[in-house]
Amino acid sequence: MAKTSIRLSPEICRKLEFEARKLGEIGGETVTVSELIRACILENFPEISSRARREKAALVELRDEVSRLRDRHDEFAQDVEKLVQTLSETLPLLATREQVDSLADGIAAAIRTAKLR
């Protein structure tokens, strides 16, 4: 967020500080003059607020997608680990070319299925 400095008369500063203190007492939290000014701007210029909400919604959606991708990555890593373990157990048992071809076909089918997910 860009920072902007403005000069206000001492009387307006006192009024804003009083309002901020009053809102803080009502809400039970500290309210700064800056927060009070931001709230007034958002209230009087709703297009700023709607743009900020859209940006926030897009950010939340992006975070959700990253989380889903992380979950899929973890699942994929587990699948690869299982495949490596299975292959390390199976390969020494293979005796014929037909068995090797069958295993290769099975792996290819599993990869195609994984790509469709």
PDB file of N, CA, C and O in Angstrom, residues 37-94:
ATOM      1  N   ILE A  37      -9.222   7.161   9.297  1.00  0.00           N
ATOM      2  CA  ILE A  37      -9.235   7.808   7.971  1.00  0.00           C
ATOM      3  C   ILE A  37      -9.478   6.779   6.874  1.00  0.00           C
ATOM      4  O   ILE A  37     -10.284   7.006   5.965  1.00  0.00           O
ATOM      5  N   ARG A  38      -8.796   5.616   6.968  1.00  0.00           N
ATOM      6  CA  ARG A  38      -9.006   4.557   5.965  1.00  0.00           C
ATOM      7  C   ARG A  38     -10.468   4.115   5.931  1.00  0.00           C
ATOM      8  O   ARG A  38     -11.051   3.938   4.862  1.00  0.00           O
ATOM      9  N   ALA A  39     -11.051   3.938   7.112  1.00  0.00           N
ATOM     10  CA  ALA A  39     -12.456   3.511   7.180  1.00  0.00           C
ATOM     11  C   ALA A  39     -13.372   4.546   6.541  1.00  0.00           C
ATOM     12  O   ALA A  39     -14.314   4.193   5.818  1.00  0.00           O
ATOM     13  N   CYS A  40     -13.097   5.814   6.772  1.00  0.00           N
ATOM     14  CA  CYS A  40     -13.917   6.884   6.169  1.00  0.00           C
ATOM     15  C   CYS A  40     -13.777   6.884   4.648  1.00  0.00           C
ATOM     16  O   CYS A  40     -14.765   7.051   3.925  1.00  0.00           O
ATOM     17  N   ILE A  41     -12.558   6.692   4.170  1.00  0.00           N
ATOM     18  CA  ILE A  41     -12.337   6.671   2.715  1.00  0.00           C
ATOM     19  C   ILE A  41     -13.086   5.499   2.095  1.00  0.00           C
ATOM     20  O   ILE A  41     -13.770   5.651   1.074  1.00  0.00           O
ATOM     21  N   LEU A  42     -12.968   4.311   2.706  1.00  0.00           N
ATOM     22  CA  LEU A  42     -13.647   3.137   2.159  1.00  0.00           C
ATOM     23  C   LEU A  42     -15.163   3.300   2.192  1.00  0.00           C
ATOM     24  O   LEU A  42     -15.868   2.843   1.297  1.00  0.00           O
ATOM     25  N   GLU A  43     -15.664   3.966   3.227  1.00  0.00           N
ATOM     26  CA  GLU A  43     -17.105   4.183   3.336  1.00  0.00           C
ATOM     27  C   GLU A  43     -17.602   5.156   2.275  1.00  0.00           C
ATOM     28  O   GLU A  43     -18.675   4.976   1.697  1.00  0.00           O
ATOM     29  N   ASN A  44     -16.808   6.177   1.980  1.00  0.00           N
ATOM     30  CA  ASN A  44     -17.233   7.209   1.034  1.00  0.00           C
ATOM     31  C   ASN A  44     -16.847   6.923  -0.409  1.00  0.00           C
ATOM     32  O   ASN A  44     -17.363   7.564  -1.323  1.00  0.00           O
ATOM     33  N   PHE A  45     -15.943   5.984  -0.620  1.00  0.00           N
ATOM     34  CA  PHE A  45     -15.527   5.609  -1.964  1.00  0.00           C
ATOM     35  C   PHE A  45     -15.612   4.089  -2.102  1.00  0.00           C
ATOM     36  O   PHE A  45     -14.597   3.396  -2.048  1.00  0.00           O
ATOM     37  N   PRO A  46     -16.822   3.555  -2.292  1.00  0.00           N
ATOM     38  CA  PRO A  46     -17.009   2.098  -2.302  1.00  0.00           C
ATOM     39  C   PRO A  46     -16.250   1.386  -3.422  1.00  0.00           C
ATOM     40  O   PRO A  46     -15.924   0.215  -3.288  1.00  0.00           O
ATOM     41  N   GLU A  47     -15.929   2.078  -4.512  1.00  0.00           N
ATOM     42  CA  GLU A  47     -15.191   1.421  -5.589  1.00  0.00           C
ATOM     43  C   GLU A  47     -13.801   1.007  -5.132  1.00  0.00           C
ATOM     44  O   GLU A  47     -13.270  -0.003  -5.580  1.00  0.00           O
ATOM     45  N   ILE A  48     -13.224   1.759  -4.214  1.00  0.00           N
ATOM     46  CA  ILE A  48     -11.922   1.378  -3.653  1.00  0.00           C
ATOM     47  C   ILE A  48     -12.075   0.098  -2.848  1.00  0.00           C
ATOM     48  O   ILE A  48     -11.289  -0.826  -2.960  1.00  0.00           O
ATOM     49  N   SER A  49     -13.136   0.057  -2.076  1.00  0.00           N
ATOM     50  CA  SER A  49     -13.400  -1.117  -1.237  1.00  0.00           C
ATOM     51  C   SER A  49     -13.675  -2.355  -2.081  1.00  0.00           C
ATOM     52  O   SER A  49     -13.165  -3.439  -1.788  1.00  0.00           O
ATOM     53  N   SER A  50     -14.458  -2.208  -3.146  1.00  0.00           N
ATOM     54  CA  SER A  50     -14.788  -3.370  -3.972  1.00  0.00           C
ATOM     55  C   SER A  50     -13.548  -3.888  -4.694  1.00  0.00           C
ATOM     56  O   SER A  50     -13.358  -5.091  -4.832  1.00  0.00           O
ATOM     57  N   ARG A  51     -12.671  -2.990  -5.125  1.00  0.00           N
ATOM     58  CA  ARG A  51     -11.434  -3.416  -5.778  1.00  0.00           C
ATOM     59  C   ARG A  51     -10.558  -4.179  -4.783  1.00  0.00           C
ATOM     60  O   ARG A  51      -9.999  -5.224  -5.106  1.00  0.00           O
ATOM     61  N   ALA A  52     -10.479  -3.676  -3.574  1.00  0.00           N
ATOM     62  CA  ALA A  52      -9.669  -4.346  -2.547  1.00  0.00           C
ATOM     63  C   ALA A  52     -10.246  -5.724  -2.231  1.00  0.00           C
ATOM     64  O   ALA A  52      -9.498  -6.686  -2.054  1.00  0.00           O
ATOM     65  N   ARG A  53     -11.579  -5.820  -2.176  1.00  0.00           N
ATOM     66  CA  ARG A  53     -12.212  -7.121  -1.909  1.00  0.00           C
ATOM     67  C   ARG A  53     -11.933  -8.099  -3.051  1.00  0.00           C
ATOM     68  O   ARG A  53     -11.670  -9.270  -2.816  1.00  0.00           O
ATOM     69  N   ARG A  54     -11.999  -7.630  -4.296  1.00  0.00           N
ATOM     70  CA  ARG A  54     -11.701  -8.500  -5.438  1.00  0.00           C
ATOM     71  C   ARG A  54     -10.262  -8.986  -5.385  1.00  0.00           C
ATOM     72  O   ARG A  54      -9.979 -10.152  -5.634  1.00  0.00           O
ATOM     73  N   GLU A  55      -9.354  -8.065  -5.069  1.00  0.00           N
ATOM     74  CA  GLU A  55      -7.944  -8.451  -4.975  1.00  0.00           C
ATOM     75  C   GLU A  55      -7.729  -9.450  -3.854  1.00  0.00           C
ATOM     76  O   GLU A  55      -6.993 -10.424  -4.010  1.00  0.00           O
ATOM     77  N   LYS A  56      -8.392  -9.229  -2.730  1.00  0.00           N
ATOM     78  CA  LYS A  56      -8.260 -10.153  -1.598  1.00  0.00           C
ATOM     79  C   LYS A  56      -8.852 -11.515  -1.955  1.00  0.00           C
ATOM     80  O   LYS A  56      -8.273 -12.553  -1.636  1.00  0.00           O
ATOM     81  N   ALA A  57      -9.991 -11.532  -2.646  1.00  0.00           N
ATOM     82  CA  ALA A  57     -10.615 -12.792  -3.056  1.00  0.00           C
ATOM     83  C   ALA A  57      -9.710 -13.539  -4.033  1.00  0.00           C
ATOM     84  O   ALA A  57      -9.563 -14.764  -3.947  1.00  0.00           O
ATOM     85  N   ALA A  58      -9.094 -12.809  -4.941  1.00  0.00           N
ATOM     86  CA  ALA A  58      -8.176 -13.445  -5.896  1.00  0.00           C
ATOM     87  C   ALA A  58      -6.970 -14.034  -5.165  1.00  0.00           C
ATOM     88  O   ALA A  58      -6.506 -15.127  -5.498  1.00  0.00           O
ATOM     89  N   LEU A  59      -6.479 -13.329  -4.171  1.00  0.00           N
ATOM     90  CA  LEU A  59      -5.348 -13.827  -3.390  1.00  0.00           C
ATOM     91  C   LEU A  59      -5.728 -15.088  -2.615  1.00  0.00           C
ATOM     92  O   LEU A  59      -4.969 -16.056  -2.585  1.00  0.00           O
ATOM     93  N   VAL A  60      -6.921 -15.103  -2.030  1.00  0.00           N
ATOM     94  CA  VAL A  60      -7.392 -16.285  -1.310  1.00  0.00           C
ATOM     95  C   VAL A  60      -7.539 -17.461  -2.272  1.00  0.00           C
ATOM     96  O   VAL A  60      -7.136 -18.588  -1.959  1.00  0.00           O
ATOM     97  N   GLU A  61      -8.078 -17.200  -3.452  1.00  0.00           N
ATOM     98  CA  GLU A  61      -8.228 -18.250  -4.456  1.00  0.00           C
ATOM     99  C   GLU A  61      -6.859 -18.801  -4.881  1.00  0.00           C
ATOM    100  O   GLU A  61      -6.684 -20.012  -5.028  1.00  0.00           O
ATOM    101  N   LEU A  62      -5.905 -17.917  -5.044  1.00  0.00           N
ATOM    102  CA  LEU A  62      -4.553 -18.340  -5.411  1.00  0.00           C
ATOM    103  C   LEU A  62      -3.925 -19.187  -4.301  1.00  0.00           C
ATOM    104  O   LEU A  62      -3.313 -20.221  -4.568  1.00  0.00           O
ATOM    105  N   ARG A  63      -4.110 -18.775  -3.048  1.00  0.00           N
ATOM    106  CA  ARG A  63      -3.592 -19.563  -1.923  1.00  0.00           C
ATOM    107  C   ARG A  63      -4.234 -20.945  -1.883  1.00  0.00           C
ATOM    108  O   ARG A  63      -3.560 -21.940  -1.611  1.00  0.00           O
ATOM    109  N   ASP A  64      -5.540 -21.000  -2.134  1.00  0.00           N
ATOM    110  CA  ASP A  64      -6.234 -22.293  -2.156  1.00  0.00           C
ATOM    111  C   ASP A  64      -5.674 -23.191  -3.258  1.00  0.00           C
ATOM    112  O   ASP A  64      -5.474 -24.390  -3.054  1.00  0.00           O
ATOM    113  N   GLU A  65      -5.427 -22.610  -4.420  1.00  0.00           N
ATOM    114  CA  GLU A  65      -4.892 -23.392  -5.534  1.00  0.00           C
ATOM    115  C   GLU A  65      -3.483 -23.906  -5.204  1.00  0.00           C
ATOM    116  O   GLU A  65      -3.158 -25.057  -5.490  1.00  0.00           O
ATOM    117  N   VAL A  66      -2.672 -23.066  -4.589  1.00  0.00           N
ATOM    118  CA  VAL A  66      -1.329 -23.491  -4.185  1.00  0.00           C
ATOM    119  C   VAL A  66      -1.428 -24.633  -3.174  1.00  0.00           C
ATOM    120  O   VAL A  66      -0.676 -25.608  -3.254  1.00  0.00           O
ATOM    121  N   SER A  67      -2.370 -24.527  -2.267  1.00  0.00           N
ATOM    122  CA  SER A  67      -2.563 -25.599  -1.280  1.00  0.00           C
ATOM    123  C   SER A  67      -2.983 -26.898  -1.962  1.00  0.00           C
ATOM    124  O   SER A  67      -2.476 -27.980  -1.619  1.00  0.00           O
ATOM    125  N   ARG A  68      -3.905 -26.805  -2.925  1.00  0.00           N
ATOM    126  CA  ARG A  68      -4.325 -28.000  -3.659  1.00  0.00           C
ATOM    127  C   ARG A  68      -3.149 -28.602  -4.434  1.00  0.00           C
ATOM    128  O   ARG A  68      -2.972 -29.827  -4.461  1.00  0.00           O
ATOM    129  N   LEU A  69      -2.338 -27.750  -5.049  1.00  0.00           N
ATOM    130  CA  LEU A  69      -1.170 -28.244  -5.780  1.00  0.00           C
ATOM    131  C   LEU A  69      -0.170 -28.910  -4.837  1.00  0.00           C
ATOM    132  O   LEU A  69       0.418 -29.937  -5.176  1.00  0.00           O
ATOM    133  N   ARG A  70      -0.003 -28.338  -3.655  1.00  0.00           N
ATOM    134  CA  ARG A  70       0.906 -28.934  -2.672  1.00  0.00           C
ATOM    135  C   ARG A  70       0.395 -30.316  -2.265  1.00  0.00           C
ATOM    136  O   ARG A  70       1.172 -31.275  -2.175  1.00  0.00           O
ATOM    137  N   ASP A  71      -0.918 -30.426  -2.053  1.00  0.00           N
ATOM    138  CA  ASP A  71      -1.503 -31.721  -1.692  1.00  0.00           C
ATOM    139  C   ASP A  71      -1.302 -32.737  -2.816  1.00  0.00           C
ATOM    140  O   ASP A  71      -0.955 -33.891  -2.556  1.00  0.00           O
ATOM    141  N   ARG A  72      -1.540 -32.310  -4.057  1.00  0.00           N
ATOM    142  CA  ARG A  72      -1.350 -33.213  -5.199  1.00  0.00           C
ATOM    143  C   ARG A  72       0.113 -33.613  -5.332  1.00  0.00           C
ATOM    144  O   ARG A  72       0.418 -34.759  -5.664  1.00  0.00           O
ATOM    145  N   HIS A  73       1.019 -32.680  -5.067  1.00  0.00           N
ATOM    146  CA  HIS A  73       2.445 -32.994  -5.126  1.00  0.00           C
ATOM    147  C   HIS A  73       2.792 -34.045  -4.082  1.00  0.00           C
ATOM    148  O   HIS A  73       3.524 -34.998  -4.368  1.00  0.00           O
ATOM    149  N   ASP A  74       2.280 -33.881  -2.863  1.00  0.00           N
ATOM    150  CA  ASP A  74       2.549 -34.854  -1.801  1.00  0.00           C
ATOM    151  C   ASP A  74       2.007 -36.232  -2.177  1.00  0.00           C
ATOM    152  O   ASP A  74       2.675 -37.251  -1.978  1.00  0.00           O
ATOM    153  N   GLU A  75       0.795 -36.247  -2.736  1.00  0.00           N
ATOM    154  CA  GLU A  75       0.188 -37.510  -3.159  1.00  0.00           C
ATOM    155  C   GLU A  75       1.020 -38.153  -4.274  1.00  0.00           C
ATOM    156  O   GLU A  75       1.276 -39.364  -4.261  1.00  0.00           O
ATOM    157  N   PHE A  76       1.470 -37.333  -5.213  1.00  0.00           N
ATOM    158  CA  PHE A  76       2.290 -37.840  -6.313  1.00  0.00           C
ATOM    159  C   PHE A  76       3.608 -38.407  -5.775  1.00  0.00           C
ATOM    160  O   PHE A  76       4.058 -39.471  -6.207  1.00  0.00           O
ATOM    161  N   ALA A  77       4.223 -37.710  -4.841  1.00  0.00           N
ATOM    162  CA  ALA A  77       5.490 -38.179  -4.269  1.00  0.00           C
ATOM    163  C   ALA A  77       5.293 -39.529  -3.574  1.00  0.00           C
ATOM    164  O   ALA A  77       6.138 -40.422  -3.692  1.00  0.00           O
ATOM    165  N   GLN A  78       4.168 -39.675  -2.885  1.00  0.00           N
ATOM    166  CA  GLN A  78       3.885 -40.958  -2.227  1.00  0.00           C
ATOM    167  C   GLN A  78       3.685 -42.058  -3.265  1.00  0.00           C
ATOM    168  O   GLN A  78       4.162 -43.178  -3.091  1.00  0.00           O
ATOM    169  N   ASP A  79       2.974 -41.731  -4.344  1.00  0.00           N
ATOM    170  CA  ASP A  79       2.752 -42.711  -5.411  1.00  0.00           C
ATOM    171  C   ASP A  79       4.069 -43.141  -6.053  1.00  0.00           C
ATOM    172  O   ASP A  79       4.279 -44.322  -6.324  1.00  0.00           O
ATOM    173  N   VAL A  80       4.952 -42.193  -6.288  1.00  0.00           N
ATOM    174  CA  VAL A  80       6.250 -42.517  -6.882  1.00  0.00           C
ATOM    175  C   VAL A  80       7.060 -43.388  -5.924  1.00  0.00           C
ATOM    176  O   VAL A  80       7.699 -44.361  -6.337  1.00  0.00           O
ATOM    177  N   GLU A  81       7.003 -43.055  -4.651  1.00  0.00           N
ATOM    178  CA  GLU A  81       7.727 -43.856  -3.658  1.00  0.00           C
ATOM    179  C   GLU A  81       7.208 -45.297  -3.624  1.00  0.00           C
ATOM    180  O   GLU A  81       7.990 -46.248  -3.581  1.00  0.00           O
ATOM    181  N   LYS A  82       5.891 -45.448  -3.678  1.00  0.00           N
ATOM    182  CA  LYS A  82       5.297 -46.796  -3.707  1.00  0.00           C
ATOM    183  C   LYS A  82       5.721 -47.543  -4.974  1.00  0.00           C
ATOM    184  O   LYS A  82       6.020 -48.739  -4.930  1.00  0.00           O
ATOM    185  N   LEU A  83       5.735 -46.824  -6.107  1.00  0.00           N
ATOM    186  CA  LEU A  83       6.132 -47.440  -7.374  1.00  0.00           C
ATOM    187  C   LEU A  83       7.577 -47.918  -7.312  1.00  0.00           C
ATOM    188  O   LEU A  83       7.893 -49.043  -7.721  1.00  0.00           O
ATOM    189  N   VAL A  84       8.456 -47.088  -6.793  1.00  0.00           N
ATOM    190  CA  VAL A  84       9.863 -47.469  -6.686  1.00  0.00           C
ATOM    191  C   VAL A  84      10.020 -48.687  -5.791  1.00  0.00           C
ATOM    192  O   VAL A  84      10.765 -49.622  -6.101  1.00  0.00           O
ATOM    193  N   GLN A  85       9.294 -48.692  -4.693  1.00  0.00           N
ATOM    194  CA  GLN A  85       9.370 -49.840  -3.784  1.00  0.00           C
ATOM    195  C   GLN A  85       8.861 -51.108  -4.470  1.00  0.00           C
ATOM    196  O   GLN A  85       9.497 -52.166  -4.398  1.00  0.00           O
ATOM    197  N   THR A  86       7.737 -51.004  -5.145  1.00  0.00           N
ATOM    198  CA  THR A  86       7.173 -52.164  -5.844  1.00  0.00           C
ATOM    199  C   THR A  86       8.123 -52.662  -6.925  1.00  0.00           C
ATOM    200  O   THR A  86       8.340 -53.872  -7.069  1.00  0.00           O
ATOM    201  N   LEU A  87       8.690 -51.743  -7.688  1.00  0.00           N
ATOM    202  CA  LEU A  87       9.626 -52.141  -8.745  1.00  0.00           C
ATOM    203  C   LEU A  87      10.874 -52.800  -8.168  1.00  0.00           C
ATOM    204  O   LEU A  87      11.373 -53.785  -8.728  1.00  0.00           O
ATOM    205  N   SER A  88      11.367 -52.253  -7.075  1.00  0.00           N
ATOM    206  CA  SER A  88      12.574 -52.851  -6.491  1.00  0.00           C
ATOM    207  C   SER A  88      12.298 -54.257  -5.968  1.00  0.00           C
ATOM    208  O   SER A  88      13.192 -55.098  -5.940  1.00  0.00           O
ATOM    209  N   GLU A  89      11.057 -54.525  -5.588  1.00  0.00           N
ATOM    210  CA  GLU A  89      10.690 -55.875  -5.142  1.00  0.00           C
ATOM    211  C   GLU A  89      10.389 -56.795  -6.324  1.00  0.00           C
ATOM    212  O   GLU A  89      10.651 -57.993  -6.271  1.00  0.00           O
ATOM    213  N   THR A  90       9.837 -56.235  -7.405  1.00  0.00           N
ATOM    214  CA  THR A  90       9.368 -57.037  -8.527  1.00  0.00           C
ATOM    215  C   THR A  90      10.456 -57.350  -9.551  1.00  0.00           C
ATOM    216  O   THR A  90      10.513 -58.468 -10.065  1.00  0.00           O
ATOM    217  N   LEU A  91      11.291 -56.397  -9.865  1.00  0.00           N
ATOM    218  CA  LEU A  91      12.282 -56.595 -10.934  1.00  0.00           C
ATOM    219  C   LEU A  91      13.166 -57.826 -10.723  1.00  0.00           C
ATOM    220  O   LEU A  91      13.399 -58.563 -11.687  1.00  0.00           O
ATOM    221  N   PRO A  92      13.646 -58.081  -9.531  1.00  0.00           N
ATOM    222  CA  PRO A  92      14.475 -59.285  -9.376  1.00  0.00           C
ATOM    223  C   PRO A  92      13.717 -60.595  -9.634  1.00  0.00           C
ATOM    224  O   PRO A  92      14.335 -61.621  -9.922  1.00  0.00           O
ATOM    225  N   LEU A  93      12.385 -60.534  -9.573  1.00  0.00           N
ATOM    226  CA  LEU A  93      11.585 -61.743  -9.759  1.00  0.00           C
ATOM    227  C   LEU A  93      11.266 -62.034 -11.229  1.00  0.00           C
ATOM    228  O   LEU A  93      10.807 -63.120 -11.559  1.00  0.00           O
ATOM    229  N   LEU A  94      11.489 -61.048 -12.102  1.00  0.00           N
ATOM    230  CA  LEU A  94      11.143 -61.224 -13.510  1.00  0.00           C
ATOM    231  C   LEU A  94      12.155 -62.133 -14.197  1.00  0.00           C
ATOM    232  O   LEU A  94      13.363 -61.980 -14.035  1.00  0.00           O
TER     233      LEU A  94
END
